[in-house]
Amino acid sequence: EPEVTQTPSHQVTQMGQEVILRCVPISNHLYFYWYRQILGQKVEFLVSFYNNEISEKSEIFDDQFSVERPDGSNFTLKIRSTKLEDSAMYFCASRRNRAATDTQYFGPGTRLTVL
Amino acid sequence: DAKTTQPNSMESNEEEPVHLPCNHSTISGTDYIHWYRQLPSQGPEYVIHGLTSNVNNRMASLAIAEDRKSSTLILHRATLRDAAVYYCILLFGNEKLTFGTGTRLTIIP
């Protein structure tokens, strides 16, 4: 069964450094998402992406964040200058269609630790 | 986004059925009811969805009240692997999933 993959599984970085989290969505999917989950808290939406554009973003997704689909397979989340509060699990998800009946498939996540 | 209310936690014995309730009294006529779950240290995983009629799949059943103001996710025979946080989410064409705190299901061996 096709699955969403994410790398790395764990990223440790110093405050102020840039990080890039990588995702490979399911190959025939057209809609891509990033969510995050701070330890012990809810899963929160960050951004959705379709046709090489951001279609929706949350208040969390400020100028320090960016997303890109650099080629036909990868989908990346960049944090330009990490803060301590960016420490969280980051989940990538993809979806084939935008219909309310369509399932989002999540990756296993990247644990980001900012020191 | 329409709001859902779920119990914070539930326990069930292994190999017994589990009924996980969800209240969504402000649901609109076009909202779909989705259930996702999150196993420990994993990403969320789709379980089932429905609109008005009860639904079954290989993982679970979804029973939807006639007035659609509540629904129940049914795991017919819980296993230890079903221990997870279960989320009831309403969705209409919105791209994003809005997760609440969900119900933490503990399975007792």
Short mmCIF file of C-alpha atoms in Angstrom, two decimals:
data_model
loop_
_atom_site.label_atom_id
_atom_site.label_comp_id
_atom_site.label_asym_id
_atom_site.label_seq_id
_atom_site.Cartn_x
_atom_site.Cartn_y
_atom_site.Cartn_z
CA GLU A 1 0.00 0.00 0.00
CA PRO A 2 1.39 3.42 -0.93
CA GLU A 3 2.44 5.59 1.99
CA VAL A 4 3.71 9.03 2.82
CA THR A 5 7.33 9.05 3.93
CA GLN A 6 9.23 11.70 5.88
CA THR A 7 12.89 12.35 6.54
CA PRO A 8 14.64 12.67 8.85
CA SER A 9 12.76 10.92 11.63
CA HIS A 10 14.49 13.12 14.19
CA GLN A 11 16.24 16.45 13.66
CA VAL A 12 18.15 18.26 16.37
CA THR A 13 19.16 21.85 15.70
CA GLN A 14 20.41 24.94 17.48
CA MET A 15 18.12 27.93 17.94
CA GLY A 16 18.42 30.31 15.01
CA GLN A 17 19.46 27.64 12.52
CA GLU A 18 17.52 26.79 9.38
CA VAL A 19 15.96 23.35 9.01
CA ILE A 20 14.33 21.62 6.09
CA LEU A 21 11.92 18.79 6.71
CA ARG A 22 11.26 16.51 3.79
CA CYS A 23 8.25 14.53 2.72
CA VAL A 24 7.45 12.26 -0.19
CA PRO A 25 3.68 12.23 -0.66
CA ILE A 26 1.77 9.42 -2.33
CA SER A 27 2.55 9.61 -6.02
CA ASN A 28 -0.85 10.38 -7.55
CA HIS A 29 -1.90 12.83 -4.84
CA LEU A 30 -2.40 16.49 -5.65
CA TYR A 31 -2.95 18.16 -2.27
CA PHE A 32 -0.26 18.40 0.36
CA TYR A 33 -0.25 19.49 3.98
CA TRP A 34 1.93 20.11 6.97
CA TYR A 35 0.69 19.74 10.53
CA ARG A 36 2.56 19.93 13.80
CA GLN A 37 2.04 18.53 17.25
CA ILE A 38 3.80 19.99 20.25
CA LEU A 39 4.38 17.31 22.89
CA GLY A 40 1.16 16.60 24.78
CA GLN A 41 -0.91 18.96 22.66
CA LYS A 42 -3.32 18.77 19.73
CA VAL A 43 -2.35 18.20 16.12
CA GLU A 44 -2.40 21.66 14.50
CA PHE A 45 -2.74 22.56 10.83
CA LEU A 46 0.09 24.63 9.38
CA VAL A 47 -0.37 24.87 5.63
CA SER A 48 -1.97 23.31 2.57
CA PHE A 49 -0.44 23.33 -0.90
CA TYR A 50 -1.87 22.66 -4.32
CA ASN A 51 -0.70 23.35 -7.86
CA ASN A 52 2.55 24.84 -6.58
CA GLU A 53 0.80 27.38 -4.41
CA ILE A 54 -0.21 27.70 -0.80
CA SER A 55 -3.98 27.34 -0.66
CA GLU A 56 -4.42 27.94 3.06
CA LYS A 57 -2.18 28.66 6.02
CA SER A 58 -2.68 29.03 9.73
CA GLU A 59 -1.56 31.82 12.03
CA ILE A 60 1.35 29.62 13.09
CA PHE A 61 2.72 29.63 9.55
CA ASP A 62 4.46 32.99 9.67
CA ASP A 63 7.30 34.40 7.57
CA GLN A 64 9.77 32.01 9.15
CA PHE A 65 8.06 29.09 7.43
CA SER A 66 7.99 28.21 3.76
CA VAL A 67 6.98 25.21 1.69
CA GLU A 68 8.14 24.00 -1.65
CA ARG A 69 7.66 21.17 -4.08
CA PRO A 70 11.08 21.29 -5.72
CA ASP A 71 10.49 18.33 -8.01
CA GLY A 72 7.73 15.89 -8.84
CA SER A 73 8.07 13.88 -5.68
CA ASN A 74 9.32 15.88 -2.68
CA PHE A 75 7.42 18.35 -0.54
CA THR A 76 9.48 20.35 1.94
CA LEU A 77 8.89 22.54 4.97
CA LYS A 78 11.61 25.06 5.75
CA ILE A 79 11.93 26.93 9.00
CA ARG A 80 14.35 29.80 8.44
CA SER A 81 15.43 30.62 11.96
CA THR A 82 14.26 28.07 14.47
CA LYS A 83 12.99 29.00 17.91
CA LEU A 84 12.71 26.84 21.01
CA GLU A 85 8.93 26.78 20.58
CA ASP A 86 9.27 25.18 17.15
CA SER A 87 10.18 21.92 18.89
CA ALA A 88 7.41 19.52 17.89
CA MET A 89 6.47 16.56 15.71
CA TYR A 90 5.86 17.68 12.15
CA PHE A 91 3.53 15.58 10.04
CA CYS A 92 3.19 15.73 6.30
CA ALA A 93 -0.06 14.57 4.70
CA SER A 94 -1.35 14.16 1.18
CA ARG A 95 -4.67 13.69 -0.45
CA ARG A 96 -5.74 12.85 -3.97
CA ASN A 97 -8.78 15.10 -4.23
CA ARG A 98 -10.24 17.96 -2.27
CA ALA A 99 -13.64 16.35 -1.74
CA ALA A 100 -14.92 16.07 1.83
CA THR A 101 -15.07 12.32 1.31
CA ASP A 102 -11.40 12.05 0.49
CA THR A 103 -8.89 10.73 2.99
CA GLN A 104 -5.74 12.48 4.11
CA TYR A 105 -2.78 10.13 4.46
CA PHE A 106 -0.21 11.09 7.05
CA GLY A 107 3.47 10.33 7.25
CA PRO A 108 5.18 9.03 10.39
CA GLY A 109 6.43 12.48 11.32
CA THR A 110 9.73 14.25 11.97
CA ARG A 111 10.57 15.07 15.55
CA LEU A 112 12.23 18.49 15.61
CA THR A 113 14.18 19.40 18.71
CA VAL A 114 15.47 22.97 18.97
CA LEU A 115 18.16 23.53 21.59
CA ASP B 1 -15.39 24.89 11.84
CA ALA B 2 -18.21 22.92 13.43
CA LYS B 3 -17.26 21.64 16.86
CA THR B 4 -17.24 18.10 18.20
CA THR B 5 -17.23 16.88 21.80
CA GLN B 6 -15.68 13.59 22.87
CA PRO B 7 -14.87 12.03 26.24
CA ASN B 8 -11.24 12.55 27.21
CA SER B 9 -10.60 8.89 27.85
CA MET B 10 -12.16 5.44 27.77
CA GLU B 11 -11.09 1.95 28.73
CA SER B 12 -12.11 -1.36 27.29
CA ASN B 13 -11.17 -4.98 27.75
CA GLU B 14 -9.34 -6.73 24.98
CA GLU B 15 -11.54 -8.66 22.55
CA GLU B 16 -14.66 -6.78 23.58
CA PRO B 17 -16.56 -4.20 21.51
CA VAL B 18 -15.83 -0.53 22.06
CA HIS B 19 -18.27 2.32 21.44
CA LEU B 20 -16.63 5.74 21.14
CA PRO B 21 -19.16 8.58 21.21
CA CYS B 22 -18.99 11.98 19.56
CA ASN B 23 -21.41 14.88 19.88
CA HIS B 24 -21.69 17.41 17.08
CA SER B 25 -24.90 19.30 17.73
CA THR B 26 -24.01 22.19 15.39
CA ILE B 27 -23.32 19.97 12.40
CA SER B 28 -24.55 21.34 9.09
CA GLY B 29 -26.34 19.29 6.46
CA THR B 30 -23.28 18.97 4.26
CA ASP B 31 -20.66 18.14 6.91
CA TYR B 32 -19.14 14.70 6.69
CA ILE B 33 -18.21 12.94 9.93
CA HIS B 34 -14.66 11.63 9.81
CA TRP B 35 -12.80 9.56 12.36
CA TYR B 36 -9.05 9.41 12.55
CA ARG B 37 -6.85 7.80 15.17
CA GLN B 38 -3.30 8.34 16.33
CA LEU B 39 -1.38 5.37 17.61
CA PRO B 40 1.46 6.12 20.04
CA SER B 41 4.38 7.89 18.35
CA GLN B 42 2.72 7.77 14.93
CA GLY B 43 0.94 10.13 12.57
CA PRO B 44 -2.86 10.26 12.42
CA GLU B 45 -4.53 7.48 10.49
CA TYR B 46 -7.91 7.49 8.75
CA VAL B 47 -10.50 5.16 10.24
CA ILE B 48 -13.88 5.81 8.64
CA HIS B 49 -16.28 8.52 7.49
CA GLY B 50 -19.99 8.94 6.83
CA LEU B 51 -22.69 11.46 6.05
CA THR B 52 -26.08 10.10 7.09
CA SER B 53 -26.15 6.33 6.86
CA ASN B 54 -24.25 3.92 9.05
CA VAL B 55 -20.98 2.77 7.50
CA ASN B 56 -18.79 -0.29 7.87
CA ASN B 57 -15.25 -0.98 6.77
CA ARG B 58 -12.55 -3.42 7.72
CA MET B 59 -11.43 -1.30 10.67
CA ALA B 60 -14.67 -0.18 12.28
CA SER B 61 -18.32 0.78 12.00
CA LEU B 62 -19.80 4.25 12.23
CA ALA B 63 -23.29 4.68 13.61
CA ILE B 64 -24.82 8.10 12.91
CA ALA B 65 -27.85 9.35 14.81
CA GLU B 66 -30.92 10.12 12.77
CA ASP B 67 -30.66 13.84 13.57
CA ARG B 68 -26.88 13.68 12.87
CA LYS B 69 -26.10 15.47 16.11
CA SER B 70 -24.09 12.56 17.38
CA SER B 71 -22.22 9.54 16.11
CA THR B 72 -20.51 6.48 17.54
CA LEU B 73 -17.41 4.75 16.32
CA ILE B 74 -17.62 1.03 16.97
CA LEU B 75 -14.62 -1.25 17.18
CA HIS B 76 -16.15 -4.70 17.13
CA ARG B 77 -13.40 -6.57 18.89
CA ALA B 78 -10.74 -4.39 20.42
CA THR B 79 -7.13 -5.52 20.34
CA LEU B 80 -4.11 -4.05 22.10
CA ARG B 81 -3.17 -2.48 18.78
CA ASP B 82 -6.33 -0.34 18.91
CA ALA B 83 -4.99 1.64 21.86
CA ALA B 84 -4.81 5.16 20.45
CA VAL B 85 -6.32 8.64 20.54
CA TYR B 86 -9.47 8.71 18.41
CA TYR B 87 -10.58 11.95 16.78
CA CYS B 88 -14.04 12.78 15.48
CA ILE B 89 -13.79 15.56 12.87
CA LEU B 90 -16.42 17.32 10.76
CA LEU B 91 -15.44 18.12 7.21
CA PHE B 92 -17.10 19.96 4.38
CA GLY B 93 -14.88 20.64 1.46
CA ASN B 94 -12.40 22.30 3.79
CA GLU B 95 -8.98 21.06 3.04
CA LYS B 96 -7.61 21.01 6.52
CA LEU B 97 -8.43 18.65 9.34
CA THR B 98 -9.13 20.39 12.64
CA PHE B 99 -8.16 18.06 15.46
CA GLY B 100 -9.60 18.34 18.94
CA THR B 101 -8.24 16.55 21.96
CA GLY B 102 -9.94 13.28 21.01
CA THR B 103 -10.62 10.24 23.17
CA ARG B 104 -7.66 8.30 24.53
CA LEU B 105 -8.65 4.63 24.35
CA THR B 106 -6.89 2.22 26.68
CA ILE B 107 -7.23 -1.50 26.07
CA ILE B 108 -6.93 -3.74 29.11
CA PRO B 109 -5.41 -7.15 28.39
#
